[in-house]
Coordinates of C-alpha atoms and ligand atoms in Angstrom, one line a residue:
M1 CA 13.2 10.0 -7.0
N2 CA 12.0 13.5 -7.5
F3 CA 8.5 14.1 -6.1
D4 CA 8.6 17.7 -7.2
E5 CA 8.7 16.8 -10.9
E6 CA 5.5 17.9 -12.7
I7 CA 4.6 15.1 -15.1
K8 CA 1.9 16.0 -17.6
R9 CA -0.9 13.5 -17.5
K10 CA -3.4 15.3 -19.8
H11 CA -4.1 13.3 -23.0
T12 CA -2.8 10.0 -21.5
H13 CA -6.4 8.7 -20.8
S14 CA -5.9 9.6 -17.2
M15 CA -9.2 9.5 -15.4
K16 CA -8.1 12.3 -13.1
W17 CA -7.0 14.6 -16.0
D18 CA -9.0 13.5 -19.0
M19 CA -12.4 12.9 -17.6
L20 CA -12.9 16.4 -16.2
Q21 CA -15.4 17.4 -18.8
E22 CA -17.4 14.3 -18.3
R23 CA -17.5 14.5 -14.6
Y24 CA -17.3 18.2 -13.8
E25 CA -18.6 19.7 -17.1
S26 CA -15.4 21.6 -17.7
D27 CA -12.0 20.6 -18.9
D28 CA -10.3 23.6 -17.5
L29 CA -10.0 22.6 -13.8
W30 CA -7.1 21.9 -11.5
A31 CA -7.4 18.2 -10.9
M32 CA -7.2 17.0 -7.3
W33 CA -9.9 14.3 -7.2
V34 CA -9.3 10.7 -8.3
A35 CA -7.3 8.7 -5.7
D36 CA -4.2 8.1 -7.6
M37 CA -0.8 9.9 -7.5
D38 CA 0.8 12.2 -10.0
F39 CA 4.2 10.7 -9.2
K40 CA 6.3 8.4 -11.3
V41 CA 6.7 5.0 -9.7
P42 CA 10.1 3.9 -8.2
Q43 CA 12.8 3.2 -10.8
E44 CA 13.0 -0.4 -9.5
I45 CA 9.5 -0.9 -10.7
L46 CA 10.2 0.7 -14.1
D47 CA 13.2 -1.6 -14.5
A48 CA 11.1 -4.7 -13.7
L49 CA 8.5 -3.7 -16.2
Q50 CA 11.1 -3.0 -18.8
E51 CA 12.4 -6.5 -18.4
V52 CA 8.9 -7.9 -19.1
V53 CA 8.7 -5.6 -22.2
D54 CA 12.1 -6.7 -23.4
H55 CA 11.2 -10.3 -23.2
G56 CA 8.5 -9.4 -25.8
V57 CA 6.3 -12.5 -25.5
F58 CA 3.0 -12.0 -23.8
G59 CA 1.4 -15.4 -23.9
Y60 CA -0.8 -17.0 -21.2
H61 CA 0.7 -16.5 -17.9
F62 CA 0.1 -17.4 -14.2
P63 CA 1.4 -15.7 -11.0
P64 CA 4.5 -17.4 -9.7
D65 CA 4.9 -18.5 -6.1
S66 CA 7.6 -15.9 -5.6
L67 CA 4.8 -13.2 -5.8
K68 CA 2.9 -14.7 -2.9
E69 CA 6.2 -15.0 -1.0
E70 CA 6.9 -11.2 -1.6
I71 CA 3.4 -10.4 -0.3
R72 CA 3.8 -12.6 2.7
S73 CA 7.1 -11.0 3.6
W74 CA 5.8 -7.4 3.0
L75 CA 2.8 -8.0 5.3
D76 CA 5.0 -9.5 8.0
R77 CA 7.6 -6.7 7.8
R78 CA 5.2 -3.8 7.6
F79 CA 2.3 -4.9 9.8
D80 CA 3.3 -8.0 11.8
Y81 CA 0.6 -9.7 9.8
A82 CA 1.7 -13.3 9.6
I83 CA 0.1 -15.2 6.8
N84 CA 0.8 -18.3 4.8
P85 CA 1.1 -17.6 1.1
Q86 CA -1.6 -20.2 0.4
Q87 CA -4.1 -17.8 2.0
I88 CA -3.8 -15.3 -0.9
V89 CA -6.2 -15.1 -3.8
F90 CA -5.6 -12.6 -6.7
T91 CA -8.3 -10.4 -8.3
P92 CA -7.8 -7.6 -10.8
G93 CA -9.0 -4.9 -8.3
V94 CA -10.4 -4.5 -4.8
V95 CA -13.8 -3.3 -6.1
P96 CA -14.2 -6.4 -8.2
A97 CA -13.0 -8.5 -5.2
I98 CA -15.7 -7.0 -3.0
H99 CA -18.3 -7.6 -5.6
H100 CA -17.4 -11.3 -5.7
L101 CA -17.2 -11.5 -1.9
I102 CA -20.8 -10.1 -1.7
Q103 CA -21.9 -12.6 -4.3
T104 CA -20.2 -15.5 -2.5
F105 CA -21.2 -14.8 1.1
T106 CA -24.6 -13.0 1.0
N107 CA -27.9 -13.5 -0.8
E108 CA -30.2 -11.0 -2.5
G109 CA -32.0 -8.8 0.0
D110 CA -29.4 -9.4 2.7
G111 CA -28.3 -6.3 4.6
I112 CA -24.8 -4.9 4.2
V113 CA -23.4 -2.1 6.4
I114 CA -21.2 0.6 5.3
Q115 CA -19.9 3.5 7.4
T116 CA -20.6 6.8 5.7
P117 CA -19.1 9.1 4.4
V118 CA -17.2 6.4 2.6
Y119 CA -15.5 5.5 -0.7
Y120 CA -18.5 5.8 -3.0
P121 CA -18.3 2.6 -5.0
F122 CA -19.4 0.8 -1.8
F123 CA -22.9 2.1 -2.3
A124 CA -23.1 0.8 -5.8
L125 CA -21.5 -2.6 -4.8
V126 CA -24.4 -3.1 -2.4
K127 CA -27.2 -1.8 -4.5
E128 CA -26.1 -3.3 -7.9
N129 CA -26.0 -6.7 -6.2
N130 CA -29.6 -6.2 -4.9
R131 CA -28.5 -6.2 -1.3
K132 CA -30.0 -3.9 1.3
L133 CA -27.9 -0.9 2.1
L134 CA -27.6 -0.3 5.8
E135 CA -25.7 2.9 6.6
N136 CA -23.9 3.5 9.9
P137 CA -22.9 7.2 9.7
L138 CA -19.6 8.0 11.4
T139 CA -19.9 10.5 14.3
D140 CA -18.5 13.8 13.5
E141 CA -17.0 15.1 16.7
T142 CA -14.7 18.2 17.3
S143 CA -11.8 15.8 17.9
G144 CA -12.6 14.0 14.6
F145 CA -14.7 11.1 13.3
T146 CA -15.5 8.0 15.3
M147 CA -17.6 4.9 14.8
N148 CA -21.1 5.0 16.2
F149 CA -21.2 1.6 17.9
E150 CA -24.7 2.0 19.3
H151 CA -26.2 2.6 15.8
L152 CA -24.0 -0.1 14.4
E153 CA -25.5 -2.6 16.8
E154 CA -29.0 -1.4 15.7
Q155 CA -28.1 -2.1 12.1
F156 CA -26.7 -5.5 13.0
K157 CA -30.0 -6.2 14.9
N158 CA -31.8 -5.3 11.6
G159 CA -30.3 -8.4 10.2
A160 CA -27.0 -7.3 8.6
K161 CA -25.1 -10.1 7.1
M162 CA -21.9 -8.2 6.1
L163 CA -19.9 -5.2 7.1
I164 CA -17.6 -3.5 4.6
L165 CA -14.9 -1.9 6.8
C166 CA -12.6 0.7 5.3
S167 CA -9.3 0.7 7.2
P168 CA -7.8 3.3 6.9
H169 CA -11.0 5.1 6.1
N170 CA -11.4 7.0 2.8
P171 CA -12.4 9.9 2.7
I172 CA -12.0 10.9 6.4
G173 CA -8.4 9.6 6.8
R174 CA -9.0 7.8 10.1
V175 CA -6.7 5.0 11.1
W176 CA -8.8 2.8 13.4
T177 CA -7.3 2.1 16.8
E178 CA -7.0 -1.3 18.3
E179 CA -9.7 -0.4 20.8
E180 CA -12.1 0.6 18.0
Q181 CA -11.4 -2.5 16.0
R182 CA -11.9 -4.7 19.1
R183 CA -15.3 -3.2 19.8
L184 CA -16.2 -3.8 16.2
A185 CA -15.0 -7.4 16.3
E186 CA -17.1 -8.0 19.5
L187 CA -20.2 -6.8 17.7
C188 CA -19.5 -8.8 14.5
E189 CA -19.0 -11.9 16.5
K190 CA -22.1 -11.4 18.6
Y191 CA -24.3 -10.9 15.5
G192 CA -22.5 -13.3 13.1
V193 CA -21.6 -10.5 10.6
F194 CA -19.1 -11.3 7.9
V195 CA -16.4 -8.6 7.6
V196 CA -14.9 -7.5 4.4
S197 CA -12.0 -5.4 5.4
D198 CA -10.8 -3.1 2.7
E199 CA -7.2 -2.2 3.6
I200 CA -6.0 -0.8 0.3
H201 CA -4.7 2.3 2.1
A202 CA -2.8 0.3 4.7
D203 CA 0.7 1.4 3.7
L204 CA -0.2 5.1 3.7
I205 CA 0.0 5.9 7.4
F206 CA 1.9 8.7 9.0
K207 CA 2.2 7.6 12.6
G208 CA 2.7 4.1 13.9
K209 CA 1.7 1.0 12.0
H210 CA -1.4 -0.2 10.3
L211 CA -3.3 -2.8 12.3
P212 CA -4.8 -5.4 10.0
F213 CA -8.3 -6.3 11.2
S214 CA -7.3 -10.0 10.9
N215 CA -4.8 -9.5 13.8
V216 CA -7.7 -8.4 16.0
A217 CA -10.3 -10.9 14.6
R218 CA -8.2 -13.9 15.4
D219 CA -9.2 -13.5 19.1
Y220 CA -12.9 -13.8 18.0
S221 CA -15.0 -16.0 15.9
I222 CA -15.5 -14.0 12.8
N223 CA -15.8 -14.7 9.1
L224 CA -13.4 -12.3 7.4
A225 CA -11.9 -11.5 4.0
T226 CA -9.1 -8.9 3.9
C227 CA -8.6 -6.9 0.7
M228 CA -5.2 -5.4 -0.1
A229 CA -3.2 -4.2 -3.1
P230 CA 0.1 -2.4 -4.0
S231 CA -1.9 0.0 -6.3
K232 CA -2.5 3.0 -3.9
T233 CA 1.0 2.7 -2.3
F234 CA 3.0 2.6 -5.5
N235 CA 0.6 4.2 -8.0
L236 CA -0.1 1.1 -10.0
A237 CA -3.9 1.2 -10.3
A238 CA -3.9 0.9 -14.1
L239 CA -2.0 -2.4 -13.8
Q240 CA -5.1 -3.9 -12.1
M241 CA -4.0 -6.2 -9.3
S242 CA -5.2 -6.8 -5.8
Y243 CA -5.4 -9.7 -3.5
V244 CA -7.8 -11.1 -0.8
I245 CA -6.5 -12.9 2.2
F246 CA -8.6 -15.6 3.9
D247 CA -8.0 -16.8 7.5
D248 CA -10.4 -19.7 6.8
S249 CA -9.7 -22.2 4.0
T250 CA -13.4 -23.2 3.6
L251 CA -14.4 -19.6 3.0
Q252 CA -11.4 -19.3 0.6
K253 CA -12.6 -22.3 -1.4
S254 CA -16.1 -20.8 -1.8
Y255 CA -14.6 -17.5 -3.0
E256 CA -12.3 -19.3 -5.5
A257 CA -15.3 -21.3 -6.8
Q258 CA -17.2 -18.0 -7.3
L259 CA -14.3 -16.6 -9.3
K260 CA -14.0 -19.7 -11.4
S261 CA -17.7 -19.9 -12.1
N262 CA -17.6 -16.2 -13.2
F263 CA -14.6 -16.8 -15.5
V264 CA -12.5 -14.2 -13.6
G265 CA -9.1 -14.2 -15.2
G266 CA -5.7 -13.9 -13.6
I267 CA -3.4 -11.0 -13.3
S268 CA -1.0 -9.8 -16.0
P269 CA 2.8 -10.3 -16.0
F270 CA 3.1 -6.5 -15.6
A271 CA 1.1 -6.7 -12.4
V272 CA 3.3 -9.5 -11.1
A273 CA 6.6 -7.8 -12.0
S274 CA 5.5 -4.4 -10.6
C275 CA 4.2 -5.9 -7.3
E276 CA 7.3 -8.0 -6.8
A277 CA 9.7 -5.1 -7.4
A278 CA 7.6 -2.8 -5.2
Y279 CA 7.5 -5.1 -2.2
R280 CA 11.1 -6.2 -2.6
K281 CA 12.7 -2.9 -3.3
G282 CA 10.2 -0.1 -2.8
E283 CA 10.4 0.6 0.9
P284 CA 13.0 3.5 0.8
W285 CA 10.8 5.2 -1.9
L286 CA 7.7 4.7 0.2
E287 CA 9.3 6.2 3.3
K288 CA 10.3 9.3 1.3
L289 CA 6.8 9.5 -0.3
L290 CA 5.1 9.4 3.1
A291 CA 7.3 12.3 4.4
Y292 CA 6.6 14.3 1.2
I293 CA 2.8 13.8 1.5
Q294 CA 2.9 14.7 5.1
E295 CA 4.5 18.0 4.2
N296 CA 1.8 18.6 1.6
I297 CA -0.9 17.9 4.2
S298 CA 0.8 20.3 6.8
Y299 CA 1.0 23.0 4.1
V300 CA -2.7 22.7 3.2
K301 CA -3.7 22.7 6.9
K302 CA -1.6 25.8 7.7
E303 CA -2.7 27.8 4.6
I304 CA -6.4 27.0 5.2
K305 CA -6.2 27.9 8.9
N306 CA -4.5 31.2 8.1
H307 CA -6.5 32.2 5.1
L308 CA -9.9 30.5 5.2
P309 CA -10.5 30.5 9.0
E310 CA -14.1 29.2 8.8
V311 CA -12.9 26.1 6.8
T312 CA -11.8 23.0 8.8
V313 CA -9.2 20.5 7.6
H314 CA -9.5 17.0 9.0
E315 CA -5.8 16.1 9.1
P316 CA -5.6 12.5 7.8
E317 CA -3.9 9.9 10.0
G318 CA -3.6 7.8 6.9
T319 CA -4.3 8.1 3.1
Y320 CA -3.2 11.0 0.9
L321 CA -6.7 12.5 0.9
I322 CA -7.7 15.5 3.0
W323 CA -11.4 15.8 4.0
I324 CA -12.2 19.5 4.2
D325 CA -15.3 20.9 5.9
F326 CA -16.7 24.0 4.2
R327 CA -20.0 24.0 6.0
K328 CA -19.4 27.2 7.9
L329 CA -19.3 29.1 4.6
G330 CA -23.0 28.6 4.4
F331 CA -23.2 26.9 1.0
T332 CA -25.7 24.3 0.0
S333 CA -24.2 21.1 -1.3
T334 CA -24.9 22.2 -4.9
S335 CA -23.7 25.8 -4.4
L336 CA -20.4 24.5 -2.8
Q337 CA -19.7 22.3 -5.8
K338 CA -20.5 25.2 -8.2
W339 CA -18.2 27.5 -6.2
L340 CA -15.3 25.0 -6.2
R341 CA -15.7 24.4 -9.9
E342 CA -16.5 27.9 -11.2
E343 CA -14.9 30.3 -8.7
A344 CA -11.9 28.2 -7.6
G345 CA -11.4 26.3 -10.8
L346 CA -10.9 23.1 -8.8
A347 CA -11.9 19.5 -9.3
L348 CA -12.0 18.1 -5.8
G349 CA -13.8 14.9 -4.7
E350 CA -17.3 16.4 -4.1
G351 CA -18.4 15.5 -0.5
H352 CA -22.0 14.4 -1.3
V353 CA -20.9 11.5 -3.5
F354 CA -19.4 9.8 -0.3
G355 CA -22.9 9.8 1.3
K356 CA -25.3 12.5 2.5
E357 CA -23.1 13.2 5.5
G358 CA -20.5 14.4 3.0
S359 CA -22.6 17.4 2.0
G360 CA -20.7 20.6 2.6
F361 CA -17.3 18.8 2.5
A362 CA -14.8 18.2 -0.3
R363 CA -11.8 15.7 -0.6
M364 CA -8.5 17.0 -1.7
N365 CA -5.9 14.6 -3.1
V366 CA -2.4 15.8 -2.2
A367 CA -0.4 12.9 -3.7
C368 CA 1.1 15.4 -6.2
P369 CA 4.1 17.7 -6.5
K370 CA 4.2 20.5 -3.9
G371 CA 3.8 23.1 -6.7
H372 CA 0.5 21.5 -7.7
V373 CA -0.8 21.6 -4.2
E374 CA 0.3 25.3 -3.9
E375 CA -1.7 26.1 -7.0
G376 CA -4.7 24.3 -5.7
V377 CA -4.5 26.2 -2.4
R378 CA -3.9 29.5 -4.2
R379 CA -7.1 29.0 -6.2
L380 CA -9.1 28.3 -3.0
K381 CA -7.7 31.4 -1.3
E382 CA -8.6 33.6 -4.3
A383 CA -12.1 32.3 -4.5
Y384 CA -12.5 32.8 -0.8
K385 CA -11.4 36.4 -1.0
K386 CA -14.1 37.1 -3.6
L387 CA -16.9 35.7 -1.4
P388 CA -19.2 38.7 -0.8
K389 CA -18.7 39.0 3.0
H390 CA -14.9 38.9 2.6
Q391 CA -15.1 41.7 0.0
E392 CA -17.0 43.7 2.6
H393 CA -14.3 42.9 5.2
S394 CA -11.4 43.9 2.9
S395 CA -13.0 47.2 2.0
S396 CA -13.8 48.2 5.5
Ligands
PLP1 C1 -11.1 2.3 0.0 C2 -10.9 1.9 -1.5 N1 -11.1 0.7 -1.9 C3 -10.9 0.4 -3.2 C4 -10.4 1.3 -4.1 C5 -10.2 0.9 -5.5 O1 -9.6 -0.3 -5.6 P1 -9.3 -1.0 -7.0 O2 -8.8 0.0 -8.0 O3 -8.3 -2.1 -6.7 O4 -10.6 -1.6 -7.5 C6 -10.1 2.6 -3.7 C7 -9.6 3.6 -4.6 O5 -9.7 4.8 -4.3 C8 -10.4 2.9 -2.3 O6 -10.1 4.1 -1.8

């Protein structure tokens, strides 16, 4: 594996690289936005995919039991999350899975809580399903972001039926502690709130182990669906595969009936082969990846601290995404985005799309070669030096 290798992605229909014009009104930007990686997948995955290609027949297909067994074993090894393979239901992606969970377990007009700033499709999932969006903004403290349990309880009292938990949390990179998850579980039990726990970033944690919400929820009486996937961990998003785990077989049956009545198809043999190879043989690659990403994070943190002192980096405990606070530079949300695009030549995740609390922030994806991160940071530093007050400083 060579994480330093720069692999050209332009003109490959990559969202990150080939949708810049559409999203940022310029093609000529340094892309650090979409949450995928610019790295090649482990060789073991390429070999498994090659075998599928070499077979050459792509007729109707179903996921083998061995896939569920690999998932069971991975969850057990990595997170002490003990499940039975029968608890797993496949869906082509976590976003479609959440859509079907909302459809199955809530009705039109029901309240669904999300904790903002958060992965922005959560807003659309609630609104497009004609459910009521109930926001519980995270508390932004000097020590980092925390959940606001008092306000959450108010939202639950307002009749919330479901909570979409993001664990680890994109974009702020928090890995929720056991204490936080227990407080959450207590409230969900008290108000009978269904929890959809989106744990797609579970493998991307820098210290300790991911704690699945299910391992906490088993001590409470809570309806829960846990969404996971190998896609963030091993850069397989285009192969479209995720899975939902149910602790309750009645809930599982309802969800399966929803998928059936909506004619949701299965997953492809490429998804099966890549996930099996990843979970069976991908651990050494993943450990090296995490160390590499951590170096990128430390680099960004150090450079920003030394060269853009008013800008604050929220060092992620998990995810390869860095939430950066530009508010002290005095921009409005619109002028910050303009500055990042036009002066720094950067396409970062623009903070306001993650909710109004994201205004004045931007999200930088550092799952890319170090040289790419260095160029991104260089652009930030150059743009910062040209800010009027810094010109005054440098000439005085
Ligand atoms: C929290 C979260 N959930 C879901 C997704 C997307 O999942 P999928 O591609 O499986 O729909 C992302 C991608 O960035 C994410 O960050």
